[in-house]
């Protein structure tokens, strides 16, 4: 993937928005309850996290999963021109409301950028580029315009192109491709599975064993990878994988990721025995970030990838 630097979180140029604008619920992911608009007690005056290198042992696993797709710095430095919420308390509410909206648009930019980088999707590149330009212009809107945009409608337009991109790219796999779109694969035993070119859009893969699985050219947009075992799995060329999804999973030194994604710091060679979550039943675990469908709870942090189906 190319030209994604602006779609990666740059906390040094953000006013700690995810630590204020989003809600926490005490759980396996978060050690405390926190309401929308309340600064996390770990947020320092310089907008840095005071326990950044100890988040997991301190009970803030959800924070290590979250990725804003660069929305935080866009809101901080562009939408609000460098004026932070402490200096501008009157605009704080708008700033906090704008974060999940901007995150969704930046997520769309991430997917569209990947679609443009896929040679097999050349038949739709012109339309993809037009949508990318359109969404980029929307992200430069003033905050009032931004908050009144119909995000769902724009997602639907983009999703049509992403579906076509997926069809074109996965057609490169000549063998029969598995269709697991939206499937409930909670805790599934898929060790070593051949999932090349599979449709895993929106699949629930919570705590599934995909160790050693081949996921090349599989479409994983919106798949829930919380506590999924990816030890030794090959995801080098899978479609639409995000940093949030990788962060939510467990991998090891043998796990192969697509170019452009970082290896999560909590991955290690012993992850194949990663413990199952105590609260992974769907609906019990708070999730951090933006909803790609409808927000389950406005502003709530959600660790897994959002779903486009």
CSV table of C-alpha atoms in Angstrom, one decimal:
chain,number,residue,atom,x,y,z
A,1,UNK,CA,0.0,0.0,0.0
A,2,UNK,CA,1.3,3.5,-0.8
A,3,UNK,CA,0.5,7.1,0.3
A,4,UNK,CA,-0.9,6.0,3.7
A,5,UNK,CA,1.3,8.1,6.0
A,6,UNK,CA,-1.5,10.6,6.7
A,7,UNK,CA,-3.8,7.7,7.5
A,8,UNK,CA,-1.7,6.5,10.4
A,9,UNK,CA,-2.1,7.8,13.9
A,10,UNK,CA,0.4,10.6,14.7
A,11,UNK,CA,-0.2,11.1,18.5
A,12,UNK,CA,2.5,13.9,18.6
A,13,UNK,CA,0.2,16.1,16.5
A,14,UNK,CA,-3.0,15.2,18.3
A,15,UNK,CA,-4.5,16.6,21.4
A,16,UNK,CA,-5.2,13.2,23.0
A,17,UNK,CA,-8.6,13.2,21.5
A,18,UNK,CA,-9.2,9.4,21.8
A,19,UNK,CA,-8.4,9.8,25.5
A,20,UNK,CA,-11.2,12.3,26.0
A,21,UNK,CA,-13.8,12.0,23.2
A,22,UNK,CA,-14.5,8.3,23.6
A,23,UNK,CA,-16.0,6.3,26.4
A,24,UNK,CA,-14.5,3.5,28.4
A,25,UNK,CA,-16.4,0.7,30.1
A,26,UNK,CA,-14.7,-1.3,32.9
A,27,UNK,CA,-13.8,-4.7,31.4
A,28,UNK,CA,-11.0,-6.8,30.1
A,29,UNK,CA,-10.1,-4.0,27.8
A,30,UNK,CA,-10.3,-1.0,30.2
A,31,UNK,CA,-9.6,-0.8,33.9
A,32,UNK,CA,-12.0,2.0,34.5
A,33,UNK,CA,-15.3,3.5,33.4
A,34,UNK,CA,-15.0,6.9,31.6
A,35,UNK,CA,-17.7,9.0,30.1
A,36,UNK,CA,-17.5,10.8,26.7
A,37,UNK,CA,-15.7,14.2,27.3
A,38,UNK,CA,-14.0,13.2,30.5
A,39,UNK,CA,-10.2,13.1,30.1
A,40,UNK,CA,-8.6,9.7,30.9
A,41,UNK,CA,-6.7,10.1,34.3
A,42,UNK,CA,-3.6,8.8,32.5
A,43,UNK,CA,-3.7,11.8,30.1
A,44,UNK,CA,-0.9,14.3,30.9
A,45,UNK,CA,-0.9,18.0,30.3
A,46,UNK,CA,1.2,17.6,27.2
A,47,UNK,CA,-1.6,15.3,25.8
A,48,UNK,CA,0.6,12.2,26.1
A,49,UNK,CA,-0.3,9.0,27.9
A,50,UNK,CA,1.5,8.7,31.3
A,51,UNK,CA,1.4,4.9,31.1
A,52,UNK,CA,1.9,4.4,27.4
A,53,UNK,CA,4.6,1.6,27.8
A,54,UNK,CA,2.5,-0.1,30.5
A,55,UNK,CA,-1.0,0.0,29.1
A,56,UNK,CA,-1.6,-3.7,28.9
A,57,UNK,CA,-0.3,-4.6,32.4
A,58,UNK,CA,-2.3,-1.7,33.8
A,59,UNK,CA,-5.5,-3.0,32.3
A,60,UNK,CA,-5.8,-0.7,29.3
A,61,UNK,CA,-5.5,-3.3,26.5
A,62,UNK,CA,-8.2,-1.6,24.5
A,63,UNK,CA,-6.0,1.5,24.1
A,64,UNK,CA,-3.3,-0.6,22.5
A,65,UNK,CA,-5.8,-1.9,19.9
A,66,UNK,CA,-7.3,1.5,18.9
A,67,UNK,CA,-6.1,3.2,15.7
A,68,UNK,CA,-7.7,6.4,14.5
A,69,UNK,CA,-6.5,6.2,10.9
A,70,UNK,CA,-4.9,9.6,11.3
A,71,UNK,CA,-8.3,11.3,12.2
A,72,UNK,CA,-6.9,12.6,15.5
A,73,UNK,CA,-4.2,14.8,14.0
A,74,UNK,CA,-6.5,15.9,11.2
A,75,UNK,CA,-9.1,17.2,13.7
A,76,UNK,CA,-6.4,18.7,15.8
A,77,UNK,CA,-4.3,20.4,13.2
A,78,UNK,CA,-6.6,21.0,10.3
A,79,UNK,CA,-10.3,21.2,11.4
A,80,UNK,CA,-9.4,23.1,14.5
A,81,UNK,CA,-6.2,24.7,13.2
A,82,UNK,CA,-4.0,23.7,16.2
A,83,UNK,CA,-6.4,25.0,18.9
A,84,UNK,CA,-6.8,22.3,21.5
A,85,UNK,CA,-9.8,21.5,23.7
A,86,UNK,CA,-8.2,22.9,26.8
A,87,UNK,CA,-7.6,26.3,25.2
A,88,UNK,CA,-11.0,26.3,23.5
A,89,UNK,CA,-13.5,24.7,25.9
A,90,UNK,CA,-16.4,26.1,23.9
A,91,UNK,CA,-15.4,24.1,20.9
A,92,UNK,CA,-14.5,21.0,22.8
A,93,UNK,CA,-17.9,19.3,22.3
A,94,UNK,CA,-17.7,19.8,18.6
A,95,UNK,CA,-14.1,18.5,18.5
A,96,UNK,CA,-15.1,15.4,20.4
A,97,UNK,CA,-18.1,14.7,18.2
A,98,UNK,CA,-16.0,15.2,15.0
A,99,UNK,CA,-13.5,12.5,15.9
A,100,UNK,CA,-15.6,9.4,15.2
A,101,UNK,CA,-16.9,11.0,12.0
A,102,UNK,CA,-13.5,11.9,10.7
A,103,UNK,CA,-12.2,8.4,11.7
A,104,UNK,CA,-14.9,6.8,9.5
A,105,UNK,CA,-13.9,9.0,6.5
A,106,UNK,CA,-10.2,8.2,7.1
A,107,UNK,CA,-11.0,4.5,7.2
A,108,UNK,CA,-12.7,4.8,3.9
A,109,UNK,CA,-9.6,6.6,2.5
A,110,UNK,CA,-7.4,3.7,3.8
A,111,UNK,CA,-9.6,1.2,1.9
A,112,UNK,CA,-9.7,3.3,-1.3
A,113,UNK,CA,-6.0,3.8,-1.2
A,114,UNK,CA,-5.5,0.0,-1.0
A,115,UNK,CA,-7.9,-0.5,-3.9
A,116,UNK,CA,-5.9,1.9,-6.1
A,117,UNK,CA,-2.7,-0.1,-5.2
A,118,UNK,CA,-4.2,-3.4,-6.5
A,119,UNK,CA,-3.4,-3.9,-10.2
A,120,UNK,CA,-6.2,-6.5,-10.6
A,121,UNK,CA,-8.7,-3.7,-9.7
A,122,UNK,CA,-7.6,-1.5,-12.6
A,123,UNK,CA,-11.1,-1.7,-14.2
A,124,UNK,CA,-12.5,0.4,-11.3
A,125,UNK,CA,-9.4,2.6,-10.5
A,126,UNK,CA,-11.0,5.7,-12.2
A,127,UNK,CA,-14.1,5.5,-10.0
A,128,UNK,CA,-12.0,4.6,-6.9
A,129,UNK,CA,-9.8,7.7,-7.5
A,130,UNK,CA,-12.9,9.9,-7.9
A,131,UNK,CA,-14.3,8.6,-4.6
A,132,UNK,CA,-11.0,9.1,-2.9
A,133,UNK,CA,-10.8,12.7,-4.0
A,134,UNK,CA,-14.3,13.3,-2.9
A,135,UNK,CA,-13.8,11.8,0.6
A,136,UNK,CA,-10.6,13.7,1.0
A,137,UNK,CA,-12.4,17.0,0.2
A,138,UNK,CA,-15.0,16.2,2.8
A,139,UNK,CA,-12.4,15.7,5.5
A,140,UNK,CA,-11.3,19.3,4.9
A,141,UNK,CA,-14.8,20.6,5.6
A,142,UNK,CA,-15.4,22.9,8.6
A,143,UNK,CA,-16.7,21.2,11.7
A,144,UNK,CA,-20.3,22.2,11.2
A,145,UNK,CA,-20.3,20.8,7.7
A,146,UNK,CA,-18.5,17.7,8.9
A,147,UNK,CA,-21.0,16.9,11.6
A,148,UNK,CA,-23.9,17.2,9.2
A,149,UNK,CA,-22.6,14.8,6.6
A,150,UNK,CA,-24.4,11.6,5.8
A,151,UNK,CA,-21.6,9.2,6.7
A,152,UNK,CA,-23.7,6.1,6.0
A,153,UNK,CA,-24.5,7.2,2.5
A,154,UNK,CA,-20.9,7.9,1.7
A,155,UNK,CA,-19.9,4.5,3.1
A,156,UNK,CA,-22.5,2.8,0.9
A,157,UNK,CA,-21.1,4.4,-2.2
A,158,UNK,CA,-17.5,3.4,-1.3
A,159,UNK,CA,-18.6,-0.1,-0.3
A,160,UNK,CA,-19.9,-0.7,-3.8
A,161,UNK,CA,-16.4,-0.1,-5.2
A,162,UNK,CA,-14.7,-2.1,-2.5
A,163,UNK,CA,-17.0,-5.1,-3.3
A,164,UNK,CA,-16.0,-4.9,-6.9
A,165,UNK,CA,-12.4,-4.5,-6.0
A,166,UNK,CA,-12.6,-7.6,-3.9
A,167,UNK,CA,-14.2,-9.6,-6.7
A,168,UNK,CA,-11.5,-8.6,-9.2
A,169,UNK,CA,-8.6,-9.2,-6.8
A,170,UNK,CA,-9.8,-12.5,-5.4
A,171,UNK,CA,-10.4,-13.8,-8.9
A,172,UNK,CA,-6.6,-14.3,-9.1
A,173,UNK,CA,-7.1,-17.3,-6.9
A,174,UNK,CA,-8.1,-20.1,-9.3
A,175,UNK,CA,-9.1,-22.7,-6.8
A,176,UNK,CA,-12.6,-22.7,-5.2
A,177,UNK,CA,-12.8,-19.9,-2.7
A,178,UNK,CA,-14.6,-20.2,0.7
A,179,UNK,CA,-17.5,-17.9,1.4
A,180,UNK,CA,-17.5,-17.0,5.1
A,181,UNK,CA,-19.0,-13.6,4.8
A,182,UNK,CA,-20.6,-12.6,8.1
A,183,UNK,CA,-20.0,-16.1,9.4
A,184,UNK,CA,-20.0,-16.8,13.2
A,185,UNK,CA,-16.6,-18.4,13.6
A,186,UNK,CA,-16.2,-17.6,17.3
A,187,UNK,CA,-13.5,-19.9,18.7
A,188,UNK,CA,-13.4,-21.8,15.4
A,189,UNK,CA,-10.5,-24.3,14.9
A,190,UNK,CA,-9.0,-23.3,11.6
A,191,UNK,CA,-5.4,-24.1,12.2
A,192,UNK,CA,-3.5,-24.3,8.9
A,193,UNK,CA,-6.7,-23.6,6.9
A,194,UNK,CA,-6.4,-22.7,3.3
A,195,UNK,CA,-8.3,-19.5,3.1
A,196,UNK,CA,-6.7,-18.0,0.0
A,197,UNK,CA,-9.2,-15.7,-1.7
A,198,UNK,CA,-11.9,-16.4,0.9
A,199,UNK,CA,-14.7,-13.9,1.6
A,200,UNK,CA,-14.4,-13.2,5.4
A,201,UNK,CA,-16.1,-9.8,5.3
A,202,UNK,CA,-17.7,-9.1,8.7
A,203,UNK,CA,-16.9,-12.6,10.0
A,204,UNK,CA,-16.7,-13.1,13.7
A,205,UNK,CA,-13.3,-14.6,14.3
A,206,UNK,CA,-13.1,-13.8,18.1
A,207,UNK,CA,-10.7,-16.3,19.8
A,208,UNK,CA,-10.6,-18.4,16.6
A,209,UNK,CA,-7.4,-20.5,15.9
A,210,UNK,CA,-6.0,-19.4,12.6
A,211,UNK,CA,-2.5,-20.3,13.4
A,212,UNK,CA,-0.6,-21.3,10.3
A,213,UNK,CA,-3.5,-20.4,8.1
A,214,UNK,CA,-3.1,-19.0,4.5
A,215,UNK,CA,-5.1,-15.8,4.2
A,216,UNK,CA,-3.4,-14.4,1.1
A,217,UNK,CA,-5.9,-12.4,-1.0
A,218,UNK,CA,-8.7,-13.1,1.5
A,219,UNK,CA,-11.1,-10.2,2.0
A,220,UNK,CA,-11.1,-9.4,5.7
A,221,UNK,CA,-12.8,-6.0,5.8
A,222,UNK,CA,-14.7,-5.7,9.0
A,223,UNK,CA,-13.7,-9.1,10.3
A,224,UNK,CA,-13.5,-9.2,14.1
A,225,UNK,CA,-10.0,-10.4,15.0
A,226,UNK,CA,-10.3,-9.9,18.8
A,227,UNK,CA,-8.0,-12.6,20.4
A,228,UNK,CA,-7.7,-14.5,17.1
A,229,UNK,CA,-4.6,-16.7,17.1
A,230,UNK,CA,-2.6,-15.7,14.0
A,231,UNK,CA,0.7,-17.3,15.0
A,232,UNK,CA,2.5,-18.3,11.8
A,233,UNK,CA,-0.4,-17.2,9.6
A,234,UNK,CA,0.3,-15.7,6.2
A,235,UNK,CA,-1.6,-12.4,5.7
A,236,UNK,CA,0.9,-10.8,3.3
A,237,UNK,CA,-1.6,-9.9,0.6
A,238,UNK,CA,-4.9,-10.2,2.2
A,239,UNK,CA,-7.5,-7.5,1.4
A,240,UNK,CA,-8.4,-4.5,3.6
A,241,UNK,CA,-6.7,-5.6,6.8
A,242,UNK,CA,-6.2,-2.7,9.2
A,243,UNK,CA,-3.9,-1.9,12.0
A,244,UNK,CA,-6.8,-2.1,14.5
A,245,UNK,CA,-7.5,-5.7,13.4
A,246,UNK,CA,-3.9,-6.7,13.7
A,247,UNK,CA,-3.6,-5.1,17.1
A,248,UNK,CA,-6.7,-6.9,18.4
A,249,UNK,CA,-5.2,-10.3,17.4
A,250,UNK,CA,-2.4,-12.4,18.7
A,251,UNK,CA,0.5,-13.3,16.4
A,252,UNK,CA,4.2,-14.2,16.7
A,253,UNK,CA,7.5,-13.7,14.9
A,254,UNK,CA,6.4,-16.1,12.1
A,255,UNK,CA,3.1,-14.2,11.3
A,256,UNK,CA,3.4,-12.4,8.0
A,257,UNK,CA,1.6,-9.1,7.6
A,258,UNK,CA,0.8,-6.9,4.6
A,259,UNK,CA,3.3,-4.1,3.8
A,260,UNK,CA,2.2,-0.9,5.6
A,261,UNK,CA,1.1,-2.5,8.8
A,262,UNK,CA,3.2,-2.6,12.0
A,263,UNK,CA,3.8,-5.8,14.0
A,264,UNK,CA,2.0,-5.2,17.3
A,265,UNK,CA,4.4,-4.9,20.2
A,266,UNK,CA,2.5,-7.5,22.2
A,267,UNK,CA,3.1,-10.3,19.6
A,268,UNK,CA,5.7,-12.8,20.5
A,269,UNK,CA,6.7,-16.3,19.7
A,270,UNK,CA,4.6,-17.8,22.5
A,271,UNK,CA,1.3,-16.3,21.4
A,272,UNK,CA,0.0,-19.6,20.1
A,273,UNK,CA,-1.1,-20.3,23.6
A,274,UNK,CA,-2.8,-17.0,24.1
A,275,UNK,CA,-5.5,-17.2,26.8
A,276,UNK,CA,-9.1,-16.7,25.8
A,277,UNK,CA,-10.9,-13.6,27.0
A,278,UNK,CA,-13.3,-13.9,29.9
A,279,UNK,CA,-15.8,-11.6,28.2
A,280,UNK,CA,-15.6,-12.3,24.5
A,281,UNK,CA,-19.2,-13.2,24.2
A,282,UNK,CA,-20.5,-10.8,21.6
A,283,UNK,CA,-22.1,-7.8,23.1
A,284,UNK,CA,-20.1,-8.1,26.4
A,285,UNK,CA,-16.8,-6.6,25.3
A,286,UNK,CA,-16.6,-2.9,24.8
A,287,UNK,CA,-15.1,-2.0,21.5
A,288,UNK,CA,-13.1,1.1,20.7
A,289,UNK,CA,-13.2,3.5,17.8
A,290,UNK,CA,-15.4,4.1,14.9
A,291,UNK,CA,-18.3,2.0,13.8
A,292,UNK,CA,-18.3,1.2,10.1
A,293,UNK,CA,-21.9,0.3,10.3
A,294,UNK,CA,-24.0,2.0,12.9
A,295,UNK,CA,-22.4,3.0,16.2
A,296,UNK,CA,-23.4,0.5,18.9
A,297,UNK,CA,-22.9,3.3,21.5
A,298,UNK,CA,-21.9,6.7,20.3
A,299,UNK,CA,-18.3,7.5,21.2
A,300,UNK,CA,-17.6,4.1,22.8
A,301,UNK,CA,-14.1,2.8,22.2
A,302,UNK,CA,-14.1,-0.4,20.1
A,303,UNK,CA,-11.0,-2.5,19.6
A,304,UNK,CA,-12.0,-4.6,16.6
A,305,UNK,CA,-12.1,-3.6,13.0
A,306,UNK,CA,-15.3,-2.0,11.8
A,307,UNK,CA,-17.5,-3.9,9.4
A,308,UNK,CA,-18.4,-3.2,5.8
A,309,UNK,CA,-20.6,-6.0,4.5
